[in-house]
Coordinates of C-alpha atoms and ligand atoms in Angstrom, one line a residue:
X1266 CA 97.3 116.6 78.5
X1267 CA 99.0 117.7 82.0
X1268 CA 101.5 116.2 83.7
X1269 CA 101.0 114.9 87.0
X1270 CA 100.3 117.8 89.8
X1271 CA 101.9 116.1 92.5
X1272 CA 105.5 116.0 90.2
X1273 CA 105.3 119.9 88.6
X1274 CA 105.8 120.6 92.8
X1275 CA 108.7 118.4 92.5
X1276 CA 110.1 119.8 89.6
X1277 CA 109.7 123.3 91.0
X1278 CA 111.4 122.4 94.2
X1279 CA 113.8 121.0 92.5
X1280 CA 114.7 124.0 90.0
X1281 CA 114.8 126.2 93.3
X1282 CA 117.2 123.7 94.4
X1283 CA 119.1 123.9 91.7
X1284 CA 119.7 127.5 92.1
X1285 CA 121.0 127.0 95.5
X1286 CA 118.1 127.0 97.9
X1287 CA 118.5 125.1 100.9
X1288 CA 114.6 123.4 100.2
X1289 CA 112.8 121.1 102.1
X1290 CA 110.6 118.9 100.3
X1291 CA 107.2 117.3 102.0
X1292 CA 105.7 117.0 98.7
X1293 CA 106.8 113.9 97.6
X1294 CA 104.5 110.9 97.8
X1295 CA 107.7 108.5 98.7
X1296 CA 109.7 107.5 101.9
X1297 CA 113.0 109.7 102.3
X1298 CA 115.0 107.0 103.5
X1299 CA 117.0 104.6 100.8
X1300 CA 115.9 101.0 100.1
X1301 CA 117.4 98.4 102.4
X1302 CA 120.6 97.2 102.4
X1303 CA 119.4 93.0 102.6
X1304 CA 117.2 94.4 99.1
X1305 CA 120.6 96.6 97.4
X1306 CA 122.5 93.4 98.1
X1307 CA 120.2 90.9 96.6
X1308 CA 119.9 93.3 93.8
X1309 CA 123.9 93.6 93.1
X1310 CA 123.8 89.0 93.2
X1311 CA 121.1 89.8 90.6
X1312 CA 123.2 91.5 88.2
X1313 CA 125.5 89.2 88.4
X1314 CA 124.1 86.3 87.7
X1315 CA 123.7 85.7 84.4
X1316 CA 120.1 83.8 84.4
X1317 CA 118.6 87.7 84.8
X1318 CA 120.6 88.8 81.7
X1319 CA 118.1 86.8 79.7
X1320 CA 114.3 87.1 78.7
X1321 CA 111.9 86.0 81.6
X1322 CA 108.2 84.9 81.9
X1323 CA 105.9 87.9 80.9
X1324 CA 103.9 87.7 84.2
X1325 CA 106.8 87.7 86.6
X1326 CA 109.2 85.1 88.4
X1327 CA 106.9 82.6 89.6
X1328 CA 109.3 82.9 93.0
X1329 CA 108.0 86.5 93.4
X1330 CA 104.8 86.0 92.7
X1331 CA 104.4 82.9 95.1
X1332 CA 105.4 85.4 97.6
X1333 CA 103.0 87.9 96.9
X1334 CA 100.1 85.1 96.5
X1335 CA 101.5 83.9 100.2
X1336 CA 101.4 87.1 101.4
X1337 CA 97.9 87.6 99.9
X1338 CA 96.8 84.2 101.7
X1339 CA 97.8 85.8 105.2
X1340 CA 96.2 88.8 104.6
X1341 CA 92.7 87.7 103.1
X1342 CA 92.5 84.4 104.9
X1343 CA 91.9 82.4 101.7
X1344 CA 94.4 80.7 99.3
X1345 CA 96.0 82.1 96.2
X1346 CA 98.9 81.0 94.2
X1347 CA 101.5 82.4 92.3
X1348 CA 99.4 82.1 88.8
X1349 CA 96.5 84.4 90.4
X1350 CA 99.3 87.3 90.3
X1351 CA 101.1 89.5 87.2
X1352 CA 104.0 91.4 88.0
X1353 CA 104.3 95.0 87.0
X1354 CA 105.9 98.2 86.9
X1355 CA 104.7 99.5 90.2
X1356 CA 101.4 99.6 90.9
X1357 CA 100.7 102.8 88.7
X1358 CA 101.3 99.8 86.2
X1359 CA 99.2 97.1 87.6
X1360 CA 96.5 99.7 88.1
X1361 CA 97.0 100.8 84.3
X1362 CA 96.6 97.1 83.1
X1363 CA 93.9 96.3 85.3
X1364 CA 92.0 99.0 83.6
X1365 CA 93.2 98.0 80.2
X1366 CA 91.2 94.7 80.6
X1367 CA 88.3 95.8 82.6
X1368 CA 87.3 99.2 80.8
X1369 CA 86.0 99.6 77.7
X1370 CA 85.3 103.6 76.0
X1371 CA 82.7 105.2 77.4
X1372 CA 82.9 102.9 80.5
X1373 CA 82.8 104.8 84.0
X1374 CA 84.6 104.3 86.7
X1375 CA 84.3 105.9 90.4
X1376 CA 87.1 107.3 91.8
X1377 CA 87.6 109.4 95.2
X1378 CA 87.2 112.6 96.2
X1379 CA 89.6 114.0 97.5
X1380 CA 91.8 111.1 95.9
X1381 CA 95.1 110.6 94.2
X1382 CA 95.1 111.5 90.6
X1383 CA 96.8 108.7 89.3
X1384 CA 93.7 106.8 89.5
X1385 CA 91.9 109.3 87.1
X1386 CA 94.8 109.3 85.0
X1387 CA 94.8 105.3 84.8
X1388 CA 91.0 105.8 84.0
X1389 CA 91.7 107.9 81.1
X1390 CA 94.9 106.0 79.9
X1391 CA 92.1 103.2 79.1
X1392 CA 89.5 104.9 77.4
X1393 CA 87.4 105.4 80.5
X1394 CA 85.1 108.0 82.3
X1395 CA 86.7 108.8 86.2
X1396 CA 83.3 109.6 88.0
X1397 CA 84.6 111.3 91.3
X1398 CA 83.0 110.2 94.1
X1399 CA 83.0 112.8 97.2
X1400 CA 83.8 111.0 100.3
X1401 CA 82.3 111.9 104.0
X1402 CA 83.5 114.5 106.4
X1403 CA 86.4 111.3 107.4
X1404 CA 87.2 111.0 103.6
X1405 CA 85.3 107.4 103.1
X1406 CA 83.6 106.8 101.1
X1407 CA 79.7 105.0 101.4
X1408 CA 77.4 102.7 99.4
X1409 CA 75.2 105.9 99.5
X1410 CA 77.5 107.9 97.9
X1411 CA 78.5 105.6 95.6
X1412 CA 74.7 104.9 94.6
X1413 CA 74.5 108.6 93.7
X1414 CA 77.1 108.6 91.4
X1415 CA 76.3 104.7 89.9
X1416 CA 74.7 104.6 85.9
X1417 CA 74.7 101.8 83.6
X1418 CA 77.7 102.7 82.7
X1419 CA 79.9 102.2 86.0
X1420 CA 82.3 99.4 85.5
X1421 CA 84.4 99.6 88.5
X1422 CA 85.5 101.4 91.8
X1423 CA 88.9 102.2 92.6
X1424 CA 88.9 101.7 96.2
X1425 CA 92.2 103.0 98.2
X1426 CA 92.3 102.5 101.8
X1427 CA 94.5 104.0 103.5
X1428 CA 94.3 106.3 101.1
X1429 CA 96.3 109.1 99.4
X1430 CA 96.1 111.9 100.1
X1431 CA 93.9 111.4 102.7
X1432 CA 95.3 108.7 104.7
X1433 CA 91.3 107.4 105.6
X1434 CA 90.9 103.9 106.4
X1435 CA 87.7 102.3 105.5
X1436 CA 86.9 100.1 108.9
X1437 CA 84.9 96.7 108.2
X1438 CA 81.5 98.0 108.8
X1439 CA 82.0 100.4 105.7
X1440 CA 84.2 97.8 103.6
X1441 CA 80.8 95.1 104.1
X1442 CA 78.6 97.8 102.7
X1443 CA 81.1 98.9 99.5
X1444 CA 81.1 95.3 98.9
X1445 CA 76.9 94.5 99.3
X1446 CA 76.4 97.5 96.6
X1447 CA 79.2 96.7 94.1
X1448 CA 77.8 92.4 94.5
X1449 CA 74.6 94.2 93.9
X1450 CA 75.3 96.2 91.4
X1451 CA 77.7 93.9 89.3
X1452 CA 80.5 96.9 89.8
X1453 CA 84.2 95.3 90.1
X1454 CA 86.5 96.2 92.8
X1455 CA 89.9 97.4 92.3
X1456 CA 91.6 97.5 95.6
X1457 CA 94.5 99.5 95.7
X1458 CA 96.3 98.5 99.0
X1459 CA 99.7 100.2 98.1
X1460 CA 99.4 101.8 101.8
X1461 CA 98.4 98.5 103.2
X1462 CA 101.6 98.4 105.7
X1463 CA 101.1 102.2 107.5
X1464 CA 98.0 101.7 109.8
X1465 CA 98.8 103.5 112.4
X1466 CA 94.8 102.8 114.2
X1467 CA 95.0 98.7 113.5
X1468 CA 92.4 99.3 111.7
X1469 CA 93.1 98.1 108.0
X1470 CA 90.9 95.5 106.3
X1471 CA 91.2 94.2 102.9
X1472 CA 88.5 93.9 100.9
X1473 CA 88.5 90.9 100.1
X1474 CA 88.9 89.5 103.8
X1475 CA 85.8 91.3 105.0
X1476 CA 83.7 90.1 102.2
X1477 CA 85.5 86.8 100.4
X1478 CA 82.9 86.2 98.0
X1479 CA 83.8 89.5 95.8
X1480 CA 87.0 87.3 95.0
X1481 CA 85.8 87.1 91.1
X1482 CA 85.1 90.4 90.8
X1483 CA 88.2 92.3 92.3
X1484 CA 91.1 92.9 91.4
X1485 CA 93.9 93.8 94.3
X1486 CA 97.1 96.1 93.5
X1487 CA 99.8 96.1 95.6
X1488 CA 103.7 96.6 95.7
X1489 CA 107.0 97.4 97.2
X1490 CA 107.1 100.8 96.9
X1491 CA 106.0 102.6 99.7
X1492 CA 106.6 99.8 102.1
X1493 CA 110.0 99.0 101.7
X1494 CA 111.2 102.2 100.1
X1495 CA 111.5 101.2 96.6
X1496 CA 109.6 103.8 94.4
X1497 CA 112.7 103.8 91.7
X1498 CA 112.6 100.0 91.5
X1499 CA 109.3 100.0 90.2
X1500 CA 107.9 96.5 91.0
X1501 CA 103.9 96.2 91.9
X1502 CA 101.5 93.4 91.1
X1503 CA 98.3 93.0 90.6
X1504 CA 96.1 90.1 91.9
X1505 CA 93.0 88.7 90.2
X1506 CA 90.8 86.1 88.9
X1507 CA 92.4 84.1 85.6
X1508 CA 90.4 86.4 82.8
X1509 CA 92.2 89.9 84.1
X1510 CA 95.8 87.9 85.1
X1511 CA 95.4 86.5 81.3
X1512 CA 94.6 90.0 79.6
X1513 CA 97.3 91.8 81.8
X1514 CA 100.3 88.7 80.8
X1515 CA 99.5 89.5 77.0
X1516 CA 99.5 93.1 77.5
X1517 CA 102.7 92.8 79.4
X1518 CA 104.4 90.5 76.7
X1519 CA 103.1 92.4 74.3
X1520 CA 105.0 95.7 75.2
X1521 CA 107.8 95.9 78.3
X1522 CA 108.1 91.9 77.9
X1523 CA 108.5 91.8 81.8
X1524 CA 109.5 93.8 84.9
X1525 CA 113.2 93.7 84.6
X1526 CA 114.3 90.6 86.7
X1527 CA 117.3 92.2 88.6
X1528 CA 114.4 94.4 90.1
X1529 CA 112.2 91.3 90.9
X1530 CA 115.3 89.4 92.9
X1531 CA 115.1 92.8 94.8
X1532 CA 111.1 92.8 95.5
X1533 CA 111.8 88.8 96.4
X1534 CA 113.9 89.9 98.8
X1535 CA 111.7 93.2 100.6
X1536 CA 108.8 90.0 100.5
X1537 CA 111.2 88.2 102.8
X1538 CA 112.3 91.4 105.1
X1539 CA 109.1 91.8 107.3
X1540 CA 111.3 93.9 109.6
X1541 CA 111.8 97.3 107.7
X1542 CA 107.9 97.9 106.6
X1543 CA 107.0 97.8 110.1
X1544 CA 110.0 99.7 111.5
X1545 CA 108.9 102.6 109.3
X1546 CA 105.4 102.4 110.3
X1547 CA 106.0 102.8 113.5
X1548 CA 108.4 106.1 112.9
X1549 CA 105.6 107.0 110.5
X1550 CA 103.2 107.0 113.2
X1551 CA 105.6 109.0 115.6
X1552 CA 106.2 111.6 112.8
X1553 CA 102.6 111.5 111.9
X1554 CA 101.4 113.0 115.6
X1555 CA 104.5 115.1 115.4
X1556 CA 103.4 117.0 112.3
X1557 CA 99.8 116.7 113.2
X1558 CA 99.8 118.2 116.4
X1559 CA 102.2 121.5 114.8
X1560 CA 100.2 122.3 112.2
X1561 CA 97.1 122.8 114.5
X1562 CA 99.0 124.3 116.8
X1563 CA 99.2 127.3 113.7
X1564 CA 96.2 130.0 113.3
X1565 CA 94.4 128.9 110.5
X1566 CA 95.5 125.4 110.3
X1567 CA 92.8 122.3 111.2
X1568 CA 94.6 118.9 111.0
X1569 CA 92.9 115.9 111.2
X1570 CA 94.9 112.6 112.6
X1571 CA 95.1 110.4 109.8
X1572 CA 94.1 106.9 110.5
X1573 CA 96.9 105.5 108.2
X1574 CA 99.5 106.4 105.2
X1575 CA 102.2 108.8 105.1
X1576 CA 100.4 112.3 104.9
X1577 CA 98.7 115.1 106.9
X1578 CA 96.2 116.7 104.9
X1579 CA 94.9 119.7 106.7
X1580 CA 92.0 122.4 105.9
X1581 CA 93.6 125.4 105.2
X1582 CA 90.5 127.6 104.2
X1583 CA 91.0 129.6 107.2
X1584 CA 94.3 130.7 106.7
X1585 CA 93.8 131.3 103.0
X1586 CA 90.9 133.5 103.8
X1587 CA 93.6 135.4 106.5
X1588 CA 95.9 136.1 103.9
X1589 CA 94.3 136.6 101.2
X1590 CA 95.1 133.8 99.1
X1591 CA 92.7 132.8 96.7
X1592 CA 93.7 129.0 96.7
X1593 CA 95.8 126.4 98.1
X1594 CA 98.4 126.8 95.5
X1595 CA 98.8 129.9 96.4
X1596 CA 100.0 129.6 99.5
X1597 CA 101.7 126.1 98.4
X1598 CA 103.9 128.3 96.4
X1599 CA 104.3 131.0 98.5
X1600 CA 105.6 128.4 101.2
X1601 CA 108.1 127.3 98.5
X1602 CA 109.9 130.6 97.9
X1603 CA 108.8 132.3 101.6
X1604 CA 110.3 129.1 103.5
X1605 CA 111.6 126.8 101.2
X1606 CA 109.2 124.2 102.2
X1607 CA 107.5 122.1 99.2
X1608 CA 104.3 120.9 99.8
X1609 CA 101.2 120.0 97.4
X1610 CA 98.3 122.0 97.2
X1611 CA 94.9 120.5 97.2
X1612 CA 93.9 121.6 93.8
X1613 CA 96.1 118.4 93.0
X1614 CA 93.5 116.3 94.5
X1615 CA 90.2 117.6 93.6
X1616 CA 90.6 119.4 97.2
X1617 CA 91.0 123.2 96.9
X1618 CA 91.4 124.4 100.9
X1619 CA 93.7 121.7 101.7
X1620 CA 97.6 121.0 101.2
X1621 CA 99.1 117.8 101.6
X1622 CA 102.4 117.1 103.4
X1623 CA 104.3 114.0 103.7
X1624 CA 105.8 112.6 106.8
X1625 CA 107.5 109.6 105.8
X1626 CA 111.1 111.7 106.0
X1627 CA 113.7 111.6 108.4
X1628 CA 112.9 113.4 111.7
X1629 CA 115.6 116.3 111.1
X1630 CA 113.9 116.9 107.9
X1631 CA 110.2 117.0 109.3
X1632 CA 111.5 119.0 112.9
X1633 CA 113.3 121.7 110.4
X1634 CA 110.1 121.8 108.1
X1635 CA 107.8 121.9 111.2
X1636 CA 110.0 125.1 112.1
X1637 CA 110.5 126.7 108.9
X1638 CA 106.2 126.8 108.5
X1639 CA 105.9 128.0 111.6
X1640 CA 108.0 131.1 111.3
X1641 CA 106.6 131.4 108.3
X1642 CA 103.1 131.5 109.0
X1643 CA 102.8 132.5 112.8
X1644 CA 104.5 134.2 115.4
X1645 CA 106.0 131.6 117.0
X1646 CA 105.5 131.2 121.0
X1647 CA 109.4 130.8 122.5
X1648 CA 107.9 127.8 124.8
X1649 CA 107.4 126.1 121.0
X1650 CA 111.2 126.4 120.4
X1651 CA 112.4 125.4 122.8
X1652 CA 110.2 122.1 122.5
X1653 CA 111.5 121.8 119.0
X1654 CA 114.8 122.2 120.2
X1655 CA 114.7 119.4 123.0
X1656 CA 112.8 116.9 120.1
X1657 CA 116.3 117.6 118.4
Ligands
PLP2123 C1 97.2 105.5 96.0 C2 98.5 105.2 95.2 N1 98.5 104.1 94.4 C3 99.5 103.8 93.6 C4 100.7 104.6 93.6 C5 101.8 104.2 92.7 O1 102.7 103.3 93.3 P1 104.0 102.8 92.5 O2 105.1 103.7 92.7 O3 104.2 101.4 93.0 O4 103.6 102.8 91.0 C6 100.7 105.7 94.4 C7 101.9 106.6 94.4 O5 101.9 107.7 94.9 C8 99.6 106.0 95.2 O6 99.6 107.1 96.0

């Protein structure tokens, strides 16, 4: 069994670091900056208080998850409450325990391709197939596609939007069309809306607001992580009809007991700042045309804009083909020890030709890894200094 792709880059980074290099790291799927102060404070009343130094209910505070169900309510235009929602360990969790109840061995699932390979992983962890599912030339993914790759085996689709790596947002149009062909085809739905906050087009729909009646077959994952900078405090949730949020409690009681509740009073309180997910999505969008517009301005490099999420996931093919290099971890790792700038290659996401690079750090960060690539890969026109210069 391998470890996660996306976390050996890490690790490698990080040993370079270790050894004194001065590295740069765009390969991490998580914002740069630390969690909110509001959040660290509500955290430190947690611990001392000595109500979250005992057990608590296995599927989450109900405060928390009245939140989340509220939030859920604004964002689908249809109610939910607090008991339609399980709290878990991030939303690689509530992913793992959605697939827990809904997938039995044998059981196949469609994932996307390119796509993050968590979902596979989560896929496996259950028992089940992942079916990858190639998406169009804008990395969505169509009923058409999804017909091709549909037996009687296909259980579910794990639908991700924006997406990772890709940073694709399905519009409505293609969201009513998933939905006809998983209603017709009995296929549930799990939406995994961890990205929800960073559309930078406005064009972000959930699922379940475009097409309401494929409530009792989808489940929706969502957490703190990305939006409010809390990847450590590992707190997601999924949301679902009773049959899933009953199989998920027992699992969770059943093993971890709960989420630790000095990590829920910190989720309760992100829920409550609305101010600091859309402060970073609107310096993620800045960054976003920042990085985007540098990397094609590099022979060999085609970026597309991404419509949402944190990541530029160019074609590299042509510069591979320049150089020599037979893949894009070859010239992922030759960036790491040529300029000290860690990026994943596409291999990591069933997309050899491509690397992906985050943009949810600060802006010294991405204007010093903007520079470093260019040196590194082209000569580098003085009139582009001097820009990069002036942006610092
Ligand atoms: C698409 C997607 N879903 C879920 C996750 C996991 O989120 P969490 O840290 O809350 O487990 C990630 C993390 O990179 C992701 O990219």
């Amino acid at each position: 069994m391998t470890d996660n792709p996306i976390f050996a880059v890490a690790a490698r980074a990080e040993a370079l670091r270790a050894r004194g290099a001065d590295v740069i790291t765009l390969a991490a799927g998580e914002p740069q900056a630390a969690t909110s102060a509001v959040v660290v404070e509500a955290a430190v009343a947690a611990v001392r208080d000595p109500v979250a130094h005992h057990y608590g209910p296995a599927q989450g505070d109900p405060a928390l998850r009245a939140l989340v169900a509220a939030s859920l309510t604004d964002d689908t235009e249809a109610a939910w409450s607090a008991d339609d929602v399980q709290i878990a360990l991030g939303a690689k969790h509530a992913l793992f325990l959605a697939l827990q109840a809904l997938v039995g061995a044998g059981d196949e699932v469609l994932v996307a391709a390119p796509g993050w390979p968590g979902h596979t992983e989560v896929v496996t962890a259950a028992g089940g197939i992942a079916v990858p599912v190639t998406a169009d030339s804008e990395f969505r993914l169509s009923a058409e596609a999804l017909d091709r790759c549909r037996t009687p085996r296909t259980r579910a689709l794990i639908l991700s939007s924006p997406g990772n790596p890709t940073g694709a947002v399905h519009p409505e149009p293609r969201l009513r069309q998933i939905a006809d062909w998983a209603q017709r085809h009995g296929v549930w739905v799990i939406s995994d809306d961890i990205y929800r906050a960073f559309d930078h087009t406005g064009t972000y729909r959930p699922i379940l607001r475009v097409a309401p009646s494929l409530r009792d077959r989808t489940v929706v994952v969502g957490g703190v992580s990305k939006e409010h900078a809390m990847t450590g405090w590992r707190v997601g949730w999924l949301a679902a009809p009773p049959e899933i949020i009953a199989a998920a409690r027992l699992h969770v009681s059943r093993t971890i007991t709960h989420v630790p509740t000095v990590n829920q009073r910190a989720a309760l309180a992100a829920l409550d700042d609305h101010g600091t997910p859309a402060e970073a999505a609107q310096d993620y969008r800045r960054r976003r045309t920042m990085l985007v517009e540098a990397l094609n301005r590099i022979d060999g490099i085609d970026c597309p804009l991404p419509d949402g999420g944190m990541f530029a996931f160019p074609d590299v093919s042509a510069l591979l083909n320049d150089h020599g290099w037979s893949s894009g971890a070859d010239l992922a790792a030759w960036l790491l020890d040529t300029a000290h700038v860690a990026v994943v290659p596409g291999e990591a996401f069933d997309a050899p030709g491509r690397i992906r690079l985050c943009f949810a750090v600060d802006d010294d960060t991405l204007i010093t890894a903007i520079d470093r690539l260019r040196t590194a890969l082209s000569p580098v026109p003085e009139a582009d200094n001097q820009q990069l210069e002036e942006a610092r």
